[in-house]
Coordinates of C-alpha atoms and ligand atoms in Angstrom, one line a residue:
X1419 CA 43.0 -41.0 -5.6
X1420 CA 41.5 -44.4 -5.5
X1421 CA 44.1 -47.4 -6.0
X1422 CA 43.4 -49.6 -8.8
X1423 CA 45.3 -53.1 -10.1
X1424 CA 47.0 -53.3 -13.7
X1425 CA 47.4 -56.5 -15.2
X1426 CA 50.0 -56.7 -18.0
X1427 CA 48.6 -59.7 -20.4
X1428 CA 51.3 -59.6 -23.4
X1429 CA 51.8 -55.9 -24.6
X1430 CA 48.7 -54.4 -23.0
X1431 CA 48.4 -53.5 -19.2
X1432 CA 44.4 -53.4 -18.4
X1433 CA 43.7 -50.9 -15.2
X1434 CA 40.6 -52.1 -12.4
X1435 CA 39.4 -50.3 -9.8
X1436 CA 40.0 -51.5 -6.4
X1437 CA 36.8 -51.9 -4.2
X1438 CA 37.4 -50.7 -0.5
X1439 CA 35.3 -52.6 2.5
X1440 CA 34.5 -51.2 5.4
X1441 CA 37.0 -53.0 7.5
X1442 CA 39.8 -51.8 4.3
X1443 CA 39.1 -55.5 2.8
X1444 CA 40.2 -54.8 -0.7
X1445 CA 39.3 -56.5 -4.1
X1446 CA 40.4 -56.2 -7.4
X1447 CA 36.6 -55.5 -9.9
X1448 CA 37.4 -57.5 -12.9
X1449 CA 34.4 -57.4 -14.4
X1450 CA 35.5 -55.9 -17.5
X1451 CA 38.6 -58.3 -17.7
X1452 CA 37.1 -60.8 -20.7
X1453 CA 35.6 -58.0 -22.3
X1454 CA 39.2 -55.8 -22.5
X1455 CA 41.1 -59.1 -23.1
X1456 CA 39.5 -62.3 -23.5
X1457 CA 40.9 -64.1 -20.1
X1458 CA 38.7 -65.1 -17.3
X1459 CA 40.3 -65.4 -13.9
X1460 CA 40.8 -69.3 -12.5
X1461 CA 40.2 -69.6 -8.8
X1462 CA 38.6 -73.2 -8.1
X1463 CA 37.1 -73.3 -5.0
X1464 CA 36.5 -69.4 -5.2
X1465 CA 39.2 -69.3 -2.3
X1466 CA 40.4 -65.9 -3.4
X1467 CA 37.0 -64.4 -4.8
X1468 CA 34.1 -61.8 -3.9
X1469 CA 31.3 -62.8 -4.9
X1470 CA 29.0 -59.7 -3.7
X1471 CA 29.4 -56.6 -1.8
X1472 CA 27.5 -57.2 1.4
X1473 CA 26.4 -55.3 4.4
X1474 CA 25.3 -58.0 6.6
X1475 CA 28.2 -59.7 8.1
X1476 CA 31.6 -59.6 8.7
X1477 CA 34.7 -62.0 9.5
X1478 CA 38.0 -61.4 9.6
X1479 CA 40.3 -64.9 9.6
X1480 CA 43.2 -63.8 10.7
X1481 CA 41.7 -62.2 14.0
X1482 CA 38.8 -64.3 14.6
X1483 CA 36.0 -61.9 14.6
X1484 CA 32.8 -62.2 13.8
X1485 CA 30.0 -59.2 13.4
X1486 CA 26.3 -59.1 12.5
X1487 CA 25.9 -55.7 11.4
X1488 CA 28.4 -54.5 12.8
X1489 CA 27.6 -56.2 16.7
X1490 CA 30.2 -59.0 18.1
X1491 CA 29.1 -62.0 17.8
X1492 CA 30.6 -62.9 22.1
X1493 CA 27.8 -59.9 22.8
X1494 CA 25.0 -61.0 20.8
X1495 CA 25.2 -64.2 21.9
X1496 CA 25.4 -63.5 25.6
X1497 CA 23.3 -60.6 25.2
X1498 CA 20.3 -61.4 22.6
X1499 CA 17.4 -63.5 21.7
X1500 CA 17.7 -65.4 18.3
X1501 CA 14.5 -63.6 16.9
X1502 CA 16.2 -60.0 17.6
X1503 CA 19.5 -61.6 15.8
X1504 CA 17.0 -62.4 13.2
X1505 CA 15.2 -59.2 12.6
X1506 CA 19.0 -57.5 13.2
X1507 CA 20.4 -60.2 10.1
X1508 CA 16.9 -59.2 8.5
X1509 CA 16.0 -56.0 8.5
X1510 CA 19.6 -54.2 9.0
X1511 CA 19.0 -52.7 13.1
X1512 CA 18.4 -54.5 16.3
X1513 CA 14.7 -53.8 16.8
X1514 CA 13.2 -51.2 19.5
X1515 CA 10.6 -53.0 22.0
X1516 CA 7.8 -52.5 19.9
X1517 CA 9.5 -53.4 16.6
X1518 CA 10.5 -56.8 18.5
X1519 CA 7.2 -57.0 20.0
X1520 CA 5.0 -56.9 16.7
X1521 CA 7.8 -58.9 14.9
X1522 CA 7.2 -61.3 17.4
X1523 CA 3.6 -61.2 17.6
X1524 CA 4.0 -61.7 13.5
X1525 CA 5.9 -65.2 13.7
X1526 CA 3.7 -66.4 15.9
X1527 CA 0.5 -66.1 14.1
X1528 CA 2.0 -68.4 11.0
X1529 CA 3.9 -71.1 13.1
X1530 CA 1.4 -74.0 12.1
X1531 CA 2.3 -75.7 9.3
X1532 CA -0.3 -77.0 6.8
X1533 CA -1.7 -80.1 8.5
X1534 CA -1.6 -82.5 5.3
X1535 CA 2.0 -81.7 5.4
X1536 CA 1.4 -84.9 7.3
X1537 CA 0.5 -87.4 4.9
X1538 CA 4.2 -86.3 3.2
X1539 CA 5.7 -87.1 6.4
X1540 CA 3.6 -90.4 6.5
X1541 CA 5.5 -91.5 2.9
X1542 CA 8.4 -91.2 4.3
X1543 CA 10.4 -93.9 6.4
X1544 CA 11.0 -92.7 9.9
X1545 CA 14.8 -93.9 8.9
X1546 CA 15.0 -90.8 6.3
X1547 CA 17.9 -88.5 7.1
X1548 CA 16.5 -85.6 8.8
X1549 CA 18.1 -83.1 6.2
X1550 CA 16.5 -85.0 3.4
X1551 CA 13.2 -84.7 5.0
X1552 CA 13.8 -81.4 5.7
X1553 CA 14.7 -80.3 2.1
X1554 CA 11.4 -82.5 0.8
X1555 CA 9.1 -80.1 3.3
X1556 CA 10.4 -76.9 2.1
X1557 CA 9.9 -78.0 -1.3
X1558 CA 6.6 -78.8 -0.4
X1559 CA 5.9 -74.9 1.3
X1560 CA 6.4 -73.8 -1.6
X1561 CA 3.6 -76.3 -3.5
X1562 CA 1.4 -74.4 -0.4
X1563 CA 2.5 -70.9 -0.8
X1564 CA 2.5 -70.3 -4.9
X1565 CA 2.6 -66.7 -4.8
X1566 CA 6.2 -66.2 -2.8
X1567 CA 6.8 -68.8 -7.1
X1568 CA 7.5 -64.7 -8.2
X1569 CA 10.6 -63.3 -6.4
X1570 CA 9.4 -60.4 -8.0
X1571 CA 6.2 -59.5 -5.6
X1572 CA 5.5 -56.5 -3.6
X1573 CA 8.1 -55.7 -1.1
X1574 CA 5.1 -56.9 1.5
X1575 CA 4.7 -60.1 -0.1
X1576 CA 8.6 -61.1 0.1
X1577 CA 8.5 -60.1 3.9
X1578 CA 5.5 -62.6 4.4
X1579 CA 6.9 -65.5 2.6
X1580 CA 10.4 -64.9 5.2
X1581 CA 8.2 -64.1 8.6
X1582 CA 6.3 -67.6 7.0
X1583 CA 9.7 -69.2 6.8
X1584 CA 11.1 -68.3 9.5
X1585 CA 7.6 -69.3 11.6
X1586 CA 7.2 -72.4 10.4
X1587 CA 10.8 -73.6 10.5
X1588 CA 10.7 -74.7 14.5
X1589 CA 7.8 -76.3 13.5
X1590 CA 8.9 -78.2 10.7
X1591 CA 11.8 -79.3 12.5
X1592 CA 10.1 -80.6 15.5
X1593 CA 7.8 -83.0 13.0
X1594 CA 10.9 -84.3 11.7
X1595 CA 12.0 -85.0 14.9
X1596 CA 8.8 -86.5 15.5
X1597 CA 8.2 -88.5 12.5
X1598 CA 11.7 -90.2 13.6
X1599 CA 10.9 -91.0 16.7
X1600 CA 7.4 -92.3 15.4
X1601 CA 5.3 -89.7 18.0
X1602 CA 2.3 -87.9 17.1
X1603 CA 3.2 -84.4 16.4
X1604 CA 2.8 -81.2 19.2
X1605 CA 1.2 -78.4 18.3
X1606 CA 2.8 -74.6 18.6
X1607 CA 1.6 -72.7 21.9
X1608 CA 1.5 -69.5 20.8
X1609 CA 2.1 -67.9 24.0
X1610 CA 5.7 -69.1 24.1
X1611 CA 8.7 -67.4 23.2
X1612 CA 10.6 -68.9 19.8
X1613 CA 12.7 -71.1 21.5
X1614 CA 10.7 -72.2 23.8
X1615 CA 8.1 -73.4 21.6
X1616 CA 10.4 -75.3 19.2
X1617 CA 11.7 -77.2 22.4
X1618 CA 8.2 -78.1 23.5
X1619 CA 7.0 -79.5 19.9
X1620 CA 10.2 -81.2 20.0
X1621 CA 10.7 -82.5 23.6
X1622 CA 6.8 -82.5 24.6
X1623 CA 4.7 -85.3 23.9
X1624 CA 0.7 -84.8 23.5
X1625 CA 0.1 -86.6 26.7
X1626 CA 2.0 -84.3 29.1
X1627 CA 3.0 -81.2 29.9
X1628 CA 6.5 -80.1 29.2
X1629 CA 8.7 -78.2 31.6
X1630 CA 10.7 -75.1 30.0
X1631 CA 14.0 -75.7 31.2
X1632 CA 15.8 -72.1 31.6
X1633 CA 19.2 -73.3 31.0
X1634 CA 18.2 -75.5 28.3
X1635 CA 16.3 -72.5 26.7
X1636 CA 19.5 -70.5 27.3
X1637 CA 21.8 -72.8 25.1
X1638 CA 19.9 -73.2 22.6
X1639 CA 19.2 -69.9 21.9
X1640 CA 23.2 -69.2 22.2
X1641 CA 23.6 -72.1 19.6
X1642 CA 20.8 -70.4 17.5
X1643 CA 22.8 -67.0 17.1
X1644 CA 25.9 -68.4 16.8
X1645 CA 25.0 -70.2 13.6
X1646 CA 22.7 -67.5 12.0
X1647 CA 25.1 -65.9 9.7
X1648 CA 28.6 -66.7 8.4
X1649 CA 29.1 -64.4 5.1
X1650 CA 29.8 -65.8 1.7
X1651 CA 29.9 -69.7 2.9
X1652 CA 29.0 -72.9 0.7
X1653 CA 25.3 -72.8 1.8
X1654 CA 24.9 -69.3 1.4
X1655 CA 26.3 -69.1 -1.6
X1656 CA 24.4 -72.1 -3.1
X1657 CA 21.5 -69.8 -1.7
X1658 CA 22.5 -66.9 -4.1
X1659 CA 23.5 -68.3 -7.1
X1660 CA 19.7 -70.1 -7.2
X1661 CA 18.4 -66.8 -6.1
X1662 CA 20.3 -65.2 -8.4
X1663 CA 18.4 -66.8 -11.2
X1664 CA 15.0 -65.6 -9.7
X1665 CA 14.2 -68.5 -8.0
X1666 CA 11.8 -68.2 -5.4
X1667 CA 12.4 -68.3 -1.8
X1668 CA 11.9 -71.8 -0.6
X1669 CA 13.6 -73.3 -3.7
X1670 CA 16.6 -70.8 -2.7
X1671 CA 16.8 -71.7 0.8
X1672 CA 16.4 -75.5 -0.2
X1673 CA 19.5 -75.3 -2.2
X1674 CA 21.3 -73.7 0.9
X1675 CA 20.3 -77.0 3.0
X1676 CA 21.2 -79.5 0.2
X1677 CA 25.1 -77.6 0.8
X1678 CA 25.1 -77.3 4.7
X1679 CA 24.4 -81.6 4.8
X1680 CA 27.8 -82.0 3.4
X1681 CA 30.2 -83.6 6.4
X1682 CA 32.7 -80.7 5.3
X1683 CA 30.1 -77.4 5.6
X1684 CA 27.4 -78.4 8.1
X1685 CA 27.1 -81.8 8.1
X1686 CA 30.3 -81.9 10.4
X1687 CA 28.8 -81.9 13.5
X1688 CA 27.3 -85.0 13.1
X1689 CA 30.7 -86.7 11.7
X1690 CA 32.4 -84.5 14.8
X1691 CA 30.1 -87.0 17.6
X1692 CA 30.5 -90.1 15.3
X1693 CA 34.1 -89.2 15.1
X1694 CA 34.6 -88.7 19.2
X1695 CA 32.4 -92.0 20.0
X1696 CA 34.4 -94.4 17.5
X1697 CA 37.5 -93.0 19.4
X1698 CA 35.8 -94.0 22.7
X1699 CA 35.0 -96.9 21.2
X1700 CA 38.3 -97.6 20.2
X1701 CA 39.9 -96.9 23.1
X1702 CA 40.3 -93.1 23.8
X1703 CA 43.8 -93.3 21.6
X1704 CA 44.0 -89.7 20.9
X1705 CA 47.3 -89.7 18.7
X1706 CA 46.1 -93.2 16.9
X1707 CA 43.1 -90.9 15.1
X1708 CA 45.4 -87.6 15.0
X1709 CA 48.1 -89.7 12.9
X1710 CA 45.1 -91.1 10.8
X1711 CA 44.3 -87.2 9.7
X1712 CA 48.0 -86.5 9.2
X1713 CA 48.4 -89.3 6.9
X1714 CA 47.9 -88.4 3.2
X1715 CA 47.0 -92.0 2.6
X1716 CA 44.1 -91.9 4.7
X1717 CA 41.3 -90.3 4.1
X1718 CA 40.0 -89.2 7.1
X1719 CA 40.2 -85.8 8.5
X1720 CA 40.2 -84.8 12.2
X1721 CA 36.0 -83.7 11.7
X1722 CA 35.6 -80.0 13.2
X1723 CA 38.8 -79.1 12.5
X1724 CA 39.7 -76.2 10.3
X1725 CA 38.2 -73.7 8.4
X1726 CA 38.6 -72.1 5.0
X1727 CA 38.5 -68.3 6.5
X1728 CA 39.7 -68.4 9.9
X1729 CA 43.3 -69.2 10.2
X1730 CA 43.4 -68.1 14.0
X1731 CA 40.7 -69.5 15.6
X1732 CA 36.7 -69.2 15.1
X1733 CA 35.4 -66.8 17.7
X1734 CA 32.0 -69.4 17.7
X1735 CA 33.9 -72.6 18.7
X1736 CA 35.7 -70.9 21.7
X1737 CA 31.9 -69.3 23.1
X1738 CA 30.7 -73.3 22.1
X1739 CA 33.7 -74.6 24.2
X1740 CA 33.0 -72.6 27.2
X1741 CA 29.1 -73.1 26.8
X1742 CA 29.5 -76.8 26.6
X1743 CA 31.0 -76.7 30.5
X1744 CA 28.5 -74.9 31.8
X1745 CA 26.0 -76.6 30.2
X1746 CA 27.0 -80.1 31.5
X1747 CA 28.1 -78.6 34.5
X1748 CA 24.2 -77.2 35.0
X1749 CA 22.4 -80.3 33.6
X1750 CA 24.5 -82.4 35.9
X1751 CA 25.4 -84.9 32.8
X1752 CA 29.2 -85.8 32.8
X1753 CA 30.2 -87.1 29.2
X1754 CA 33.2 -88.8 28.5
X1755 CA 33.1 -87.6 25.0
X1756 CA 33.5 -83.6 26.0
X1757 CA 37.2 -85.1 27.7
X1758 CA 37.9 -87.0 24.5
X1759 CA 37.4 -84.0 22.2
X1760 CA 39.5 -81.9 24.6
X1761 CA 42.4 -84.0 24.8
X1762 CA 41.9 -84.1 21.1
X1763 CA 41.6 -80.5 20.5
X1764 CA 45.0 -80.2 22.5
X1765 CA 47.1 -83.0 21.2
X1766 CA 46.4 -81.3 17.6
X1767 CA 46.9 -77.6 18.8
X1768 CA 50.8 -79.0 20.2
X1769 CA 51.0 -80.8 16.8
X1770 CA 53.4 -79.6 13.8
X1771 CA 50.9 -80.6 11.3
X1772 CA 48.1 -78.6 12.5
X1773 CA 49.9 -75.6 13.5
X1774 CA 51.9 -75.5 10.1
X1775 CA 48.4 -75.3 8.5
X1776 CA 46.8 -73.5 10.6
X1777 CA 44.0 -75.9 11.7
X1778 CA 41.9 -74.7 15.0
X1779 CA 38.7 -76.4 16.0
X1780 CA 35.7 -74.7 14.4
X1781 CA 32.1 -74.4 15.3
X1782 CA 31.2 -77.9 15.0
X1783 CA 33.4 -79.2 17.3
X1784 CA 32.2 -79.0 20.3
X1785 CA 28.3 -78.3 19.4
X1786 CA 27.2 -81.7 19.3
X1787 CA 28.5 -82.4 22.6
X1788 CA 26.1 -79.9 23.8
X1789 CA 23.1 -80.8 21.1
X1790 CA 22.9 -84.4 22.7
X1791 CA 23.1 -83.3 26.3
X1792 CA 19.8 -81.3 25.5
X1793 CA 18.6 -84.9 23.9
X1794 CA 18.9 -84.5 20.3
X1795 CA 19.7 -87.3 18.2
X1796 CA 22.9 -86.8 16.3
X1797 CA 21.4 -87.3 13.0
X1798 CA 19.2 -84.0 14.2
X1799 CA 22.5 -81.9 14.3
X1800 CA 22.4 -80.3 11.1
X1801 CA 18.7 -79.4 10.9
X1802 CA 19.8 -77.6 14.1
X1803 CA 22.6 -75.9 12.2
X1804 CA 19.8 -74.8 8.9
X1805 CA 17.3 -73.6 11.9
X1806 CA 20.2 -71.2 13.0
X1807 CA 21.5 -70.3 9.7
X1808 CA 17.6 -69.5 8.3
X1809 CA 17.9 -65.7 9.0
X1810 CA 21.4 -65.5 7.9
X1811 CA 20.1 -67.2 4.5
X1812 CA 17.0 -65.0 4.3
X1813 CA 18.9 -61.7 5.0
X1814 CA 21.6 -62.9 1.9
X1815 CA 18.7 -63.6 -0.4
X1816 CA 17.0 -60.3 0.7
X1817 CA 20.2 -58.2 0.0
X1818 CA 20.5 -60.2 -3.3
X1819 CA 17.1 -59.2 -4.5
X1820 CA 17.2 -55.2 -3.3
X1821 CA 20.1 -55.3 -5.5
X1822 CA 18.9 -57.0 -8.3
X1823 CA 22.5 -58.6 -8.9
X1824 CA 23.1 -60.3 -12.5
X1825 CA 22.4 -64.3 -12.7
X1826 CA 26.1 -65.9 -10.9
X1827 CA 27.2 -67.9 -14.0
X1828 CA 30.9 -68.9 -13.6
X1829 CA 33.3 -69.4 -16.4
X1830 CA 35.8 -72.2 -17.2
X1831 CA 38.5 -73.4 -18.8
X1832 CA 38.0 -76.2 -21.1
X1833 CA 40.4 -79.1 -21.2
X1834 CA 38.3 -82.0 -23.1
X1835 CA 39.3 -83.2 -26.4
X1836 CA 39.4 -80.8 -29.3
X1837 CA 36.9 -80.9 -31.9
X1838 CA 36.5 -84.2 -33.8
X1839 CA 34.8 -86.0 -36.1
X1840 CA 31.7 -88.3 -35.5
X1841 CA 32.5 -91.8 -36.6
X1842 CA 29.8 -94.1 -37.8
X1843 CA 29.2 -96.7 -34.6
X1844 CA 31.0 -99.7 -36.6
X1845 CA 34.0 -97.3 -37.6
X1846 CA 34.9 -96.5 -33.8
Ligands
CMC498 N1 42.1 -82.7 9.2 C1 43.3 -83.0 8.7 N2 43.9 -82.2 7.7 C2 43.2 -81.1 7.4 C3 41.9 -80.8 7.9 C4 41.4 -81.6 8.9 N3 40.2 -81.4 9.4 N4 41.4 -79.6 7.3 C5 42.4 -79.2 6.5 N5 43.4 -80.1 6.5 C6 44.7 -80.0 5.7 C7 44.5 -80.4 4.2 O1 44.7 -81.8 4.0 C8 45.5 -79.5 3.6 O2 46.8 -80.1 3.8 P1 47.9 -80.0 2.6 O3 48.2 -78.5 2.5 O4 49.1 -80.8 3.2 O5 47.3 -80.6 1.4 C9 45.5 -78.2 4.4 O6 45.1 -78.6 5.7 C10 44.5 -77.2 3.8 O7 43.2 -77.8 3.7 P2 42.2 -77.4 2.6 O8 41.3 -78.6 2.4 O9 42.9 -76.9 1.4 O10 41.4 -76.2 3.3 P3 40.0 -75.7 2.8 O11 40.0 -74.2 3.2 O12 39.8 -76.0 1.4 O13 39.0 -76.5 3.6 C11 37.6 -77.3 5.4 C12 38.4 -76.1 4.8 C13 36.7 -76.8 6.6 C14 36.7 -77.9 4.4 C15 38.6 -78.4 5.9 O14 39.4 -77.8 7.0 C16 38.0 -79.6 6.5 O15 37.7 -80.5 5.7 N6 37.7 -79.7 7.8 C17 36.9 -80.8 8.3 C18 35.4 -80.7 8.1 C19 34.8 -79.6 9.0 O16 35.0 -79.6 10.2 N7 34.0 -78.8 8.4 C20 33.2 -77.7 9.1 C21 33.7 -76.4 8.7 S1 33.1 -75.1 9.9 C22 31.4 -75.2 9.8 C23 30.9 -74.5 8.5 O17 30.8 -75.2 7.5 O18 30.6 -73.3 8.5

């Protein structure tokens, strides 16, 4: 027999099924709960609640796994290109050659973006945060694309308006990397895998040629996967709930960006760098800046540090910690911050505080240390992050739409003032 929860509220005990995952996750349905007894459940921060079934990735905290689809995330990201991680986050299967050759074949022919994309590029100052521009442009796609407005489309139409997405994306990136630096923008070469070509429209300049480094190619494809999915997180979730309300596409994945900028979601791994080079600047006094985080005074926390699922350590930092060796050890760069952040990591691993909590160093930590030996500007570290995450987005959207879930509306529990009077303005 299937188990099921009772909840005794006064005289009356209410029975809910219990919802089995595949990995025997369990949760409790309440979804009849207000409607058998007038209570809603009170979880702030959602820290204890499913939001969705979901069959695209899994995580378990306590072990520090990570799936897409069921594959380990150490083997897909040693093993696979980002576009097969894609269409595997995408379409449910790792693709057969052809299936990843057409796919392939598909992004390419919509990588260019619209060229007067330009002149909204040209209005803004080359000082703009990257994620802001970023969240402007996809805005914008969608003032270029009107027909992905109706979520509702044929099945075709919604798998144009992601290949279009996920196409352009590189592309869009690279301008804003341009537009920062003040460089005229390069051009896709179709011929070029994904990666590739988002490191030549980033790194090339108009002038020259640009030399595809292999081991650069390499780690930034690794970083790509290893961001591309992460289950029900801030982001993805934002992306829902505005899905959830038929939104289109690029308004849904817009609202994922505006969540991952935040310093505690993505935007950590640009406070992790600041964070490592004000300690160098400071001094390299490891403990000084690990007492700052334990003191409840002070607000600062130690930045990639900690995670709301994992509570063992995040499988992605300890690939990201490895990769960032090699990749300095390959590109010959020797970076007094990588030493900082590992004395760091250490000093807080022996420490009381962190252990008692449970605090390991997450994804962020060590990425940026590898983002700015390829040459990316930190400020550039979290459109890195949304280029990764993308698929991951898309596929949650997808899902979200095959299943035509209800709009997410949360509940709440009022605590203002009771109901009053109005009071003439000279009475008050
Ligand atoms: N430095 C110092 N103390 C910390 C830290 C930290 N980085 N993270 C958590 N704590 C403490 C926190 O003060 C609390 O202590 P106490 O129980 O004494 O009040 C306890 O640990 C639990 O923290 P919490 O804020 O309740 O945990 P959470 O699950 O709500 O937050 C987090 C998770 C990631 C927001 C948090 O650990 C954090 O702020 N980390 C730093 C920012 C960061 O690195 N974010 C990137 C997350 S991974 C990338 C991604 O977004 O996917």
């Amino acid at each position: 027999m299937s188990e099921t929860a009772k909840f005794v509220l006064g005289d009356k005990t209410h029975e809910f099924p219990v919802h089995v995952g595949t990995e025997n996750e369990k949760g409790i349905d309440i979804s009849t709960l207000r409607g058998s007894s007038g209570y809603v459940t009170y979880d702030v921060g959602y820290k204890n609640t499913g939001a969705t079934k979901s069959s695209i990735t899994y995580i378990s905290g306590e072990e520090g796994i990570l799936r897409y689809r069921g594959y380990n995330i150490e083997e897909l990201a040693n093993k696979a290109s980002f576009l097969e991680v894609a269409y595997l986050l995408l379409e449910g299967e790792l693709p057969t050659a052809s299936e990843l050759s057409s796919f392939e074949e598909e992004i390419t022919r919509h990588t260019l973006v619209n060229e007067k994309l330009k002149f909204v590029f040209d209005a803004l100052p080359s000082g703009a945060h990257p994620m802001g521009q970023l969240m402007t442009m996809l805005s914008m796609f969608s003032a270029y694309y009107p027909e992905a407005l109706n979520p509702h489309r044929s099945e075709e139409g919604r798998k144009l308006t992601i290949i279009r997405l996920l196409a352009k994306m590189p592309t869009l990136v690279a301008m804003i990397m341009k537009n920062k630096q003040g460089h005229p923008n390069v051009y896709p070469k179709n011929k070029l895998g994904y990666v590739e070509n988002f490191l030549r429209m980033t790194f090339g300049h108009v002038t020259e040629d640009y030399t595809i480094d292999p081991v650069v190619v390499s780690a930034m494809n690794k970083l790509l996967i290893l961001h591309a999915d992460h289950e029900q997180n801030c982001s993805t979730s934002a992306v829902r709930l505005v899905g959830s309300s038929n939104a289109n596409l690029y308004a849904s994945v817009g609202a994922g960006v505006a969540a991952l900028w935040g310093p505690l979601h993505g935007g950590a791994n640009q406070k992790v760098l600041e964070m490592l080079e004000a300690i160098k600047d400071d001094g390299g006094d490891t403990d000084k800046w690990l007492n700052k985080a334990k003191d409840k005074n002070d607000p600062f926390r130690l930045m990639g540090f900690g995670h709301r699922v994992y509570k063992n350590f995040d499988p992605r930092a300890k690939i990201i910690k490895k990769s960032a060796d090699e990749i300095l050890e390959k590109m010959g760069i020797n970076d007094p911050i990588l030493e900082i952040a590992k004395k760091l990591e250490q000093a807080a691993l022996n420490d009381s505080y962190f252990i008692d909590r449970k605090l390991f160093p997450n994804v962020d930590f060590y990425s940026g240390i590898i983002y700015r030996a390829l040459g990316f500007p930190v400020e550039m570290f979290t459109v890195l992050f949304a280029l990764g995450r993308l698929p991951g987005w898309m596929a949650q959207w997808k899902e979200l739409r095959a299943e035509g879930q209800p709009i997410g509306r949360p509940r709440q529990i009022y605590i203002g003032t009771a109901e009053r009077p109005f009071l003439d303005v000279n009475k008050r």
